Short mmCIF file of C-alpha atoms in Angstrom, two decimals:
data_model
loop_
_atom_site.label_atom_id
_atom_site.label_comp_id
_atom_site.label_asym_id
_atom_site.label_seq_id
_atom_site.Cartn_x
_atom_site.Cartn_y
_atom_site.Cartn_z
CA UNK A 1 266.89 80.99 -55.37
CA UNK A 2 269.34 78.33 -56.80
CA UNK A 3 272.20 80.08 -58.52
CA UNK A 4 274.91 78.09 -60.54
CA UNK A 5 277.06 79.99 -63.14
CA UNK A 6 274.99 81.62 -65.57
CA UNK A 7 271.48 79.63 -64.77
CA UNK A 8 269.70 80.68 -62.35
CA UNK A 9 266.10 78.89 -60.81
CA UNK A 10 263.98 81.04 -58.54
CA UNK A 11 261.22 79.53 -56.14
CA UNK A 12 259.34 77.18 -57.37
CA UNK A 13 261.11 77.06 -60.92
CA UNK A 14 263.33 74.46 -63.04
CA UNK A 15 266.28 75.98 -65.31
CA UNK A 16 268.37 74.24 -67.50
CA UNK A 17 271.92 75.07 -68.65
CA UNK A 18 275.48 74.55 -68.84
CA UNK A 19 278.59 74.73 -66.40
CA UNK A 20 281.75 75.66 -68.51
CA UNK A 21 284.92 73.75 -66.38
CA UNK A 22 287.19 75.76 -65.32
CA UNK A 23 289.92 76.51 -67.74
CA UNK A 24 287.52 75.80 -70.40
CA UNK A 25 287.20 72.78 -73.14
CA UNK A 26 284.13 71.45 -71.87
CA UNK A 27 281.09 71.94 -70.29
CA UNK A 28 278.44 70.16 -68.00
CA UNK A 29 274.80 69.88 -68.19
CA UNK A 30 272.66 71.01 -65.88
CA UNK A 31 269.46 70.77 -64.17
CA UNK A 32 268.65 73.38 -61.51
CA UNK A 33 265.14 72.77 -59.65
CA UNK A 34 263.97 75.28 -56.74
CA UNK A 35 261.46 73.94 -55.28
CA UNK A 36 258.58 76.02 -54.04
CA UNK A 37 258.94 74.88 -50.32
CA UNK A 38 262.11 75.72 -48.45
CA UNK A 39 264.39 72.27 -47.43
CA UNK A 40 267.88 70.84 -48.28
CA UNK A 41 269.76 70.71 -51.42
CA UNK A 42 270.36 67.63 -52.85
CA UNK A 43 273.01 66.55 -55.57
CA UNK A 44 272.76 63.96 -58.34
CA UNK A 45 275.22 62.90 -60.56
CA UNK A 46 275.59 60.71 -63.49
CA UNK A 47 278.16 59.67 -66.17
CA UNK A 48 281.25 60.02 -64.42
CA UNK A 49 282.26 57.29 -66.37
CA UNK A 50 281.27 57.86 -70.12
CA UNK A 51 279.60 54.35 -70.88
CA UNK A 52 277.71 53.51 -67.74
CA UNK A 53 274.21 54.41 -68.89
CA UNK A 54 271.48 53.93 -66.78
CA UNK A 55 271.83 56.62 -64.29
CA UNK A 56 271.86 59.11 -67.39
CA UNK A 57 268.86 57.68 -68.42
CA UNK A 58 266.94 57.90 -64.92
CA UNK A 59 267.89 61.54 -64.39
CA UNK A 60 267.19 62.57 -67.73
CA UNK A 61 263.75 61.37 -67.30
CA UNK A 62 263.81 61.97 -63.35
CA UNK A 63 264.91 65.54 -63.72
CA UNK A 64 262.11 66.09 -66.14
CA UNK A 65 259.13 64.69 -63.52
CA UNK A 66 260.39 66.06 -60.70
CA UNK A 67 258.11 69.49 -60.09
CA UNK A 68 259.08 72.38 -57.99
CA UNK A 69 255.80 72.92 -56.91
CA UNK A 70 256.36 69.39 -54.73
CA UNK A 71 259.82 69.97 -54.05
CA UNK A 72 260.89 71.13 -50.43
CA UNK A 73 264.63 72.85 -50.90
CA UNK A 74 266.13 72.35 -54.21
CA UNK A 75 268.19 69.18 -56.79
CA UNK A 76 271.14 69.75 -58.89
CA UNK A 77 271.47 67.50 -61.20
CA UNK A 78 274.87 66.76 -63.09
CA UNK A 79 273.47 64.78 -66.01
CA UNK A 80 277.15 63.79 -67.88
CA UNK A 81 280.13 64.40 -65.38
CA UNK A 82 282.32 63.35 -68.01
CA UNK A 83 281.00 64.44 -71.40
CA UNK A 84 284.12 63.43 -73.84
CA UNK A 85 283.75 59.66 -72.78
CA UNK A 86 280.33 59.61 -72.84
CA UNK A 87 280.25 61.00 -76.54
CA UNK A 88 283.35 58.53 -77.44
CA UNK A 89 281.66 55.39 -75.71
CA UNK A 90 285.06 55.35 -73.41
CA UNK A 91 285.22 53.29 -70.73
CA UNK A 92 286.65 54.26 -67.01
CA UNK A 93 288.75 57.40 -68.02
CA UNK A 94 288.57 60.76 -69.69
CA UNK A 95 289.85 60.39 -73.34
CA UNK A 96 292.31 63.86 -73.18
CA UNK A 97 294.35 62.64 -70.08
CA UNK A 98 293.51 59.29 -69.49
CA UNK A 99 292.30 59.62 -65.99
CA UNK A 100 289.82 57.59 -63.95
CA UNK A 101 287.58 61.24 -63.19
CA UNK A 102 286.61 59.16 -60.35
CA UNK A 103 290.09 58.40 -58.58
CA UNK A 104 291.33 62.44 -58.77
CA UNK A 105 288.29 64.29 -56.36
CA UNK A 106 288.76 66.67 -55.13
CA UNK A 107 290.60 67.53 -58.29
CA UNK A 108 293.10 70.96 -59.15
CA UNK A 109 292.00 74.18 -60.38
CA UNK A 110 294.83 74.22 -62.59
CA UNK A 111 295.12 70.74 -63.42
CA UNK A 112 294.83 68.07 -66.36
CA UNK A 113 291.01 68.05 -67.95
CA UNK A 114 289.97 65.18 -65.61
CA UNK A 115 291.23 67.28 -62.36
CA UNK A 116 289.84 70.48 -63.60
CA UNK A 117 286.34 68.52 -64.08
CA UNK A 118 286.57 67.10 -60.35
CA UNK A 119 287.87 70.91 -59.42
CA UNK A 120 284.72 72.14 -60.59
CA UNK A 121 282.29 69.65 -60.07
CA UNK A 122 283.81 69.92 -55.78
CA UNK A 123 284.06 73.91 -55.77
CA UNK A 124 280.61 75.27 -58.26
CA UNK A 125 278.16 71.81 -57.34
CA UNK A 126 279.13 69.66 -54.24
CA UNK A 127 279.96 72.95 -52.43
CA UNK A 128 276.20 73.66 -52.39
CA UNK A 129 274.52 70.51 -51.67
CA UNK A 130 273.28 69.05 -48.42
CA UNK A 131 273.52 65.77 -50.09
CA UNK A 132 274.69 63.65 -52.82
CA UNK A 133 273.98 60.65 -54.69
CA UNK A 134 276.22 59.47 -57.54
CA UNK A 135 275.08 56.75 -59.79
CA UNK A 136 276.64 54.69 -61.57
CA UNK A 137 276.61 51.54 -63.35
CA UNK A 138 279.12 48.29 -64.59
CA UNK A 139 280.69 49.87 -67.63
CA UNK A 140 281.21 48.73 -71.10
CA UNK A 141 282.93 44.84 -69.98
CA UNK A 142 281.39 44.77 -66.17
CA UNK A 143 278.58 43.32 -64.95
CA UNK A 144 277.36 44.72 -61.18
CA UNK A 145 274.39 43.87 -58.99
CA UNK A 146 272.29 46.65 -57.88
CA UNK A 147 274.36 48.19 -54.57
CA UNK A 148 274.71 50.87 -53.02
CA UNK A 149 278.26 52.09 -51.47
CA UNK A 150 278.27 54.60 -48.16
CA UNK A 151 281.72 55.98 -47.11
CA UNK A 152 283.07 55.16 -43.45
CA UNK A 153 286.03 57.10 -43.31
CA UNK A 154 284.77 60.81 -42.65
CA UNK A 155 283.30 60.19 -39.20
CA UNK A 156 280.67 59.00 -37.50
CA UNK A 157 278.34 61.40 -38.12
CA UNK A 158 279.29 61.50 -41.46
CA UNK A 159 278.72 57.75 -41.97
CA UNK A 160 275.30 57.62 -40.07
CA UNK A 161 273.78 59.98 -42.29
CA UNK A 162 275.17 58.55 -45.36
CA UNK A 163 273.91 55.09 -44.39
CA UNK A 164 270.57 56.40 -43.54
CA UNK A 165 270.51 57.48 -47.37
CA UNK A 166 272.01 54.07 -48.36
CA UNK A 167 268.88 52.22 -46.53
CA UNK A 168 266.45 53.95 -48.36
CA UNK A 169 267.62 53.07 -51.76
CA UNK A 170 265.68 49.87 -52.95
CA UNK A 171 268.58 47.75 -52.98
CA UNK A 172 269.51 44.37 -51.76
CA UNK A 173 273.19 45.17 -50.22
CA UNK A 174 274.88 48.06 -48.77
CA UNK A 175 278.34 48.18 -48.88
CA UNK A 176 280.56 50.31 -46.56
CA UNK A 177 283.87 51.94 -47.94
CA UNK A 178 286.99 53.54 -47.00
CA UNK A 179 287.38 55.42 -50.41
CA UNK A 180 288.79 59.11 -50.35
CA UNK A 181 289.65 60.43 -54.13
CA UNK A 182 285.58 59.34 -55.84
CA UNK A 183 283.32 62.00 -56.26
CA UNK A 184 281.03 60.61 -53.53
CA UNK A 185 283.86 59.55 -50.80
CA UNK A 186 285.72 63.05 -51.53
CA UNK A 187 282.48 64.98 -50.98
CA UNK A 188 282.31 62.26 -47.38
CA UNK A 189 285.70 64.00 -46.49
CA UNK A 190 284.68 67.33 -46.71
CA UNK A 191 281.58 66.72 -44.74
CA UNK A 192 278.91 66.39 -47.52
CA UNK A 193 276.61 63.09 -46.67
CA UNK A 194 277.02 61.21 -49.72
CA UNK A 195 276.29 57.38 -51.40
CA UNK A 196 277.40 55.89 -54.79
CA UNK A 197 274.81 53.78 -56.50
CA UNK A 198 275.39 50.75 -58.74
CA UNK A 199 273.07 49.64 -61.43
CA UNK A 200 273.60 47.14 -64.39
CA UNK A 201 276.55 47.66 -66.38
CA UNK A 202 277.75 45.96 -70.17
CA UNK A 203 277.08 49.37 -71.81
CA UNK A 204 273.34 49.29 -72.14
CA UNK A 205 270.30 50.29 -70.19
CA UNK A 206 266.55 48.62 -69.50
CA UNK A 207 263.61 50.48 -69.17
CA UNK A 208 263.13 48.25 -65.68
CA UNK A 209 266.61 49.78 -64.36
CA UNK A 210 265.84 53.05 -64.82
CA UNK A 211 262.51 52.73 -63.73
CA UNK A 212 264.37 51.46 -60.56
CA UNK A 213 267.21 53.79 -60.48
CA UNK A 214 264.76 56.68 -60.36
CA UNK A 215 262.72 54.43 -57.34
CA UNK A 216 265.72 54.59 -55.41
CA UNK A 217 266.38 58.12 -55.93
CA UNK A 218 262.72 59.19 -54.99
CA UNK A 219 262.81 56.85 -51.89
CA UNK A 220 266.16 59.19 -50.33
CA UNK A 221 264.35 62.42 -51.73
CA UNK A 222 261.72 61.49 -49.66
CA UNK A 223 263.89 60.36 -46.39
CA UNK A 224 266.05 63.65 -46.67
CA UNK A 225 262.94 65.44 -46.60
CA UNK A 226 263.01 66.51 -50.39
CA UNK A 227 259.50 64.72 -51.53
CA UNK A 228 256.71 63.99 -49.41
CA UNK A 229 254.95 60.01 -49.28
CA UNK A 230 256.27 57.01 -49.05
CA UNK A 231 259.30 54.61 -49.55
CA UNK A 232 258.82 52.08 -52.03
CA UNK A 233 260.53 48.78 -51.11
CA UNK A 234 260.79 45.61 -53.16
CA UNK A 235 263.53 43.66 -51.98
CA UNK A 236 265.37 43.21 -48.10
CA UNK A 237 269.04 45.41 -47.65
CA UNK A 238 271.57 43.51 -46.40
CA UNK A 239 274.99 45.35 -44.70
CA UNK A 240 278.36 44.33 -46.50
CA UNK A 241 280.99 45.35 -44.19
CA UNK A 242 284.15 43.56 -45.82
CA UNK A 243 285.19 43.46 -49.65
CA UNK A 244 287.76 42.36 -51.75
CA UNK A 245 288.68 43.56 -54.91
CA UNK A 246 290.85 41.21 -56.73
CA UNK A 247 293.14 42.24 -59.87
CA UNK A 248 294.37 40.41 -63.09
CA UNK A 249 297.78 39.26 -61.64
CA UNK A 250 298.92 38.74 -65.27
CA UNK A 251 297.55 39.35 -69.02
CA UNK A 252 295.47 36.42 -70.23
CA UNK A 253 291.89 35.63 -70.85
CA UNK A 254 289.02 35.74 -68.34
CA UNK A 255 286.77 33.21 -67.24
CA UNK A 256 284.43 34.00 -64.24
CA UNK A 257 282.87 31.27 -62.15
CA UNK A 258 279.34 33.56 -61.19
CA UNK A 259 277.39 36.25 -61.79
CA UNK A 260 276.75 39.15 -60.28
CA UNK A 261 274.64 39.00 -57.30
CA UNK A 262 274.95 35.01 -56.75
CA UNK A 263 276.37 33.65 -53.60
CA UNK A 264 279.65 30.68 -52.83
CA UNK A 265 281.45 29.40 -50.25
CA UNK A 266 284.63 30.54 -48.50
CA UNK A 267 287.05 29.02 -50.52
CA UNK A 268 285.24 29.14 -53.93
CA UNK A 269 287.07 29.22 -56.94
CA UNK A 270 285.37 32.59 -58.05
CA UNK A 271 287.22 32.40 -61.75
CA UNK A 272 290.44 31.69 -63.77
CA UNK A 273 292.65 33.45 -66.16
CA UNK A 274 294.12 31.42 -69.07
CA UNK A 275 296.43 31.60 -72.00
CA UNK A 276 294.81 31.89 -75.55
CA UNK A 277 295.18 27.92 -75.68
CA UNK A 278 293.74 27.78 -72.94
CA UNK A 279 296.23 27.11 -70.17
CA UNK A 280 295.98 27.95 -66.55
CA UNK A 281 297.88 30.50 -65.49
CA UNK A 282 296.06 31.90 -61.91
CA UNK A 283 293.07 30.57 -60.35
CA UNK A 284 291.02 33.14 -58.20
CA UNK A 285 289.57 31.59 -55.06
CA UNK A 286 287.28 33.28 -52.11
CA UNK A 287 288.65 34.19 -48.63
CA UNK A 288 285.27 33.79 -47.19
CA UNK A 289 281.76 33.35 -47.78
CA UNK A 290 280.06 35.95 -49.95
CA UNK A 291 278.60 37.59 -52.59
CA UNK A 292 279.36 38.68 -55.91
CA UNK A 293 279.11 42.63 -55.96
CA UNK A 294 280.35 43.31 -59.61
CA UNK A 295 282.85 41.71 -62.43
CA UNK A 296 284.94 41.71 -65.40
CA UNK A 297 282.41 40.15 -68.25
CA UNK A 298 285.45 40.72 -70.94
CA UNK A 299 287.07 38.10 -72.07
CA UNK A 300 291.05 39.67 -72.43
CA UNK A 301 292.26 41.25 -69.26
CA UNK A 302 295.79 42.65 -68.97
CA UNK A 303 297.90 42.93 -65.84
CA UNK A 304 296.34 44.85 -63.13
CA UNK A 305 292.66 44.78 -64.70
CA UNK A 306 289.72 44.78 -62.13
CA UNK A 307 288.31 41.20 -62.07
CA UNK A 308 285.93 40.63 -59.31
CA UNK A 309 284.60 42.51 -56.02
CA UNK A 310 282.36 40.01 -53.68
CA UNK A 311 281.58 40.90 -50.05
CA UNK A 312 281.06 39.36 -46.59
CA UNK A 313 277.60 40.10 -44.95
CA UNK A 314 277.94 41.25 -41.73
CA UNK A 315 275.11 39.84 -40.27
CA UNK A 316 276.05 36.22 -41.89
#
């Protein structure tokens, strides 16, 4: 039996329902599936940021295939972890406090709206899980190629397992993190196995990225033991061990050199930021050799905006 506030999904059954936060004003849907064979408990998530679309997409429909009958242990799945942004099209933070949901995990039971959601999401969800997979996607004015992050910071067992999970996703890089306050890296700390998927991004989905999305997701169900077959793989993972994140250093307009997913040279001009007539006022250059992992695509960025991430493969 799967048991989560008032829905309840015995053996070999699928419930749906709704998890009020605590302290009320808003509530998160669920899907609980029990599946018919006893196994771990995995967790999915989606929307923790209101306008990154595809992972809603993929485990709307994923959540909806998936059959207990074929399941060994049960899935929770968190379809909207953030439901006010993703009804207001807001990007990165929850309109009532204007909070990045994903920089305040574990969160505070007595808290702002965007704690109390992390609060609940760590104490009612994570706290029964196995596993966890959070997917996400570039939001509204990024545009990210298809990664997927595991935490390094929660010890070594912790990080084995959560790369293990990481390698089964069909994605070109991997990309190890330090992170503490996300959903996924939180859940690391507290010694729940956990990865955060990337996807996409500009506020939109494909049918081919969700299609995808739910490939990867199918591939670690069937790796944790969740699904029985096999792993679909399309492309070759590569291991990014070193990233940079680089910031607006001043308000001005944004001109990016690459996309996401291309390669450059150590010392690459990776973009610029200009006046509106079109004056240079800081030129962004690369470290080292990498990759593009995700980037601004909006043209105005203001002091301390996210421009770029690119990586170093380790095995360059």
């Amino acid at each position: 039996m799967l048991e989560i506030g008032t829905i309840c999904a015995e053996a070999g059954e699928k419930k749906t329902g709704w998890l009020e936060i605590e302290g009320g004003g808003q509530k998160l849907p669920l899907t609980l599936i029990c599946g018919a064979k006893e196994g771990p408990t995995m967790m999915i998530s989606a929307g923790v940021h209101g306008a990154e679309y595809i992972g809603v997409q993929a485990l709307s429909e994923l959540s909806r295939e998936l059959d207990p009958k074929d399941t060994a242990g049960n899935v929770i799945c968190l379809h909207v972890a953030n439901p006010s942004a993703f009804r207001d099209y807001v990007r990165f933070f929850v309109p009532e406090d204007g909070k990045n949901l994903n920089r305040v995990f574990p969160g505070k039971k007595d808290g702002t709206l965007s704690e109390r959601i992390a609060w609940t999401i760590t104490e009612k969800l994570q706290s029964k899980a196995d596993y966890y997979i959070d997917l996400h996607a570039g939001d509204t004015s990024e545009e990210v190629m298809p990664f997927v992050y595991y935490n390094v910071a929660a010890g070594e067992k912790i990080a084995r397992v959560s790369a293990n999970m990481a390698m089964a996703a069909d994605m070109e890089v991997r990309a190890s993190s330090t992170a503490t306050t996300g959903a996924y890296s939180s859940a690391c700390q507290r010694g729940l196995p956990a990865i955060l998927m990337e996807r996409g991004g500009g506020g939109k989905f494909t049918d081919s990225e969700v299609q995808a999305y739910k490939r990867d997701v199918k591939n670690i169900m069937i790796r944790m033991g969740l699904l029985s077959g096999e792993e679909v793989h399309t492309v070759q993972q590569k291991n990014v061990t070193r990233a940079e994140y680089l910031e607006a250093e001043t308000d001005g307009l944004w001109y990016p050199v690459f996309s996401a997913g291309d390669t450059f040279a150590g010392g690459a001009v990776l973009g610029t930021v200009r006046d509106i007539w079109g004056n240079l006022l800081r030129e962004y250059r690369a470290d080292y050799p990498g990759i593009v992992l995700y980037q601004t695509v909006g043209l105005g960025v203001k002091t301390g905006d996210p421009l770029i991430a690119y990586g170093e493969y380790a095995d360059r």
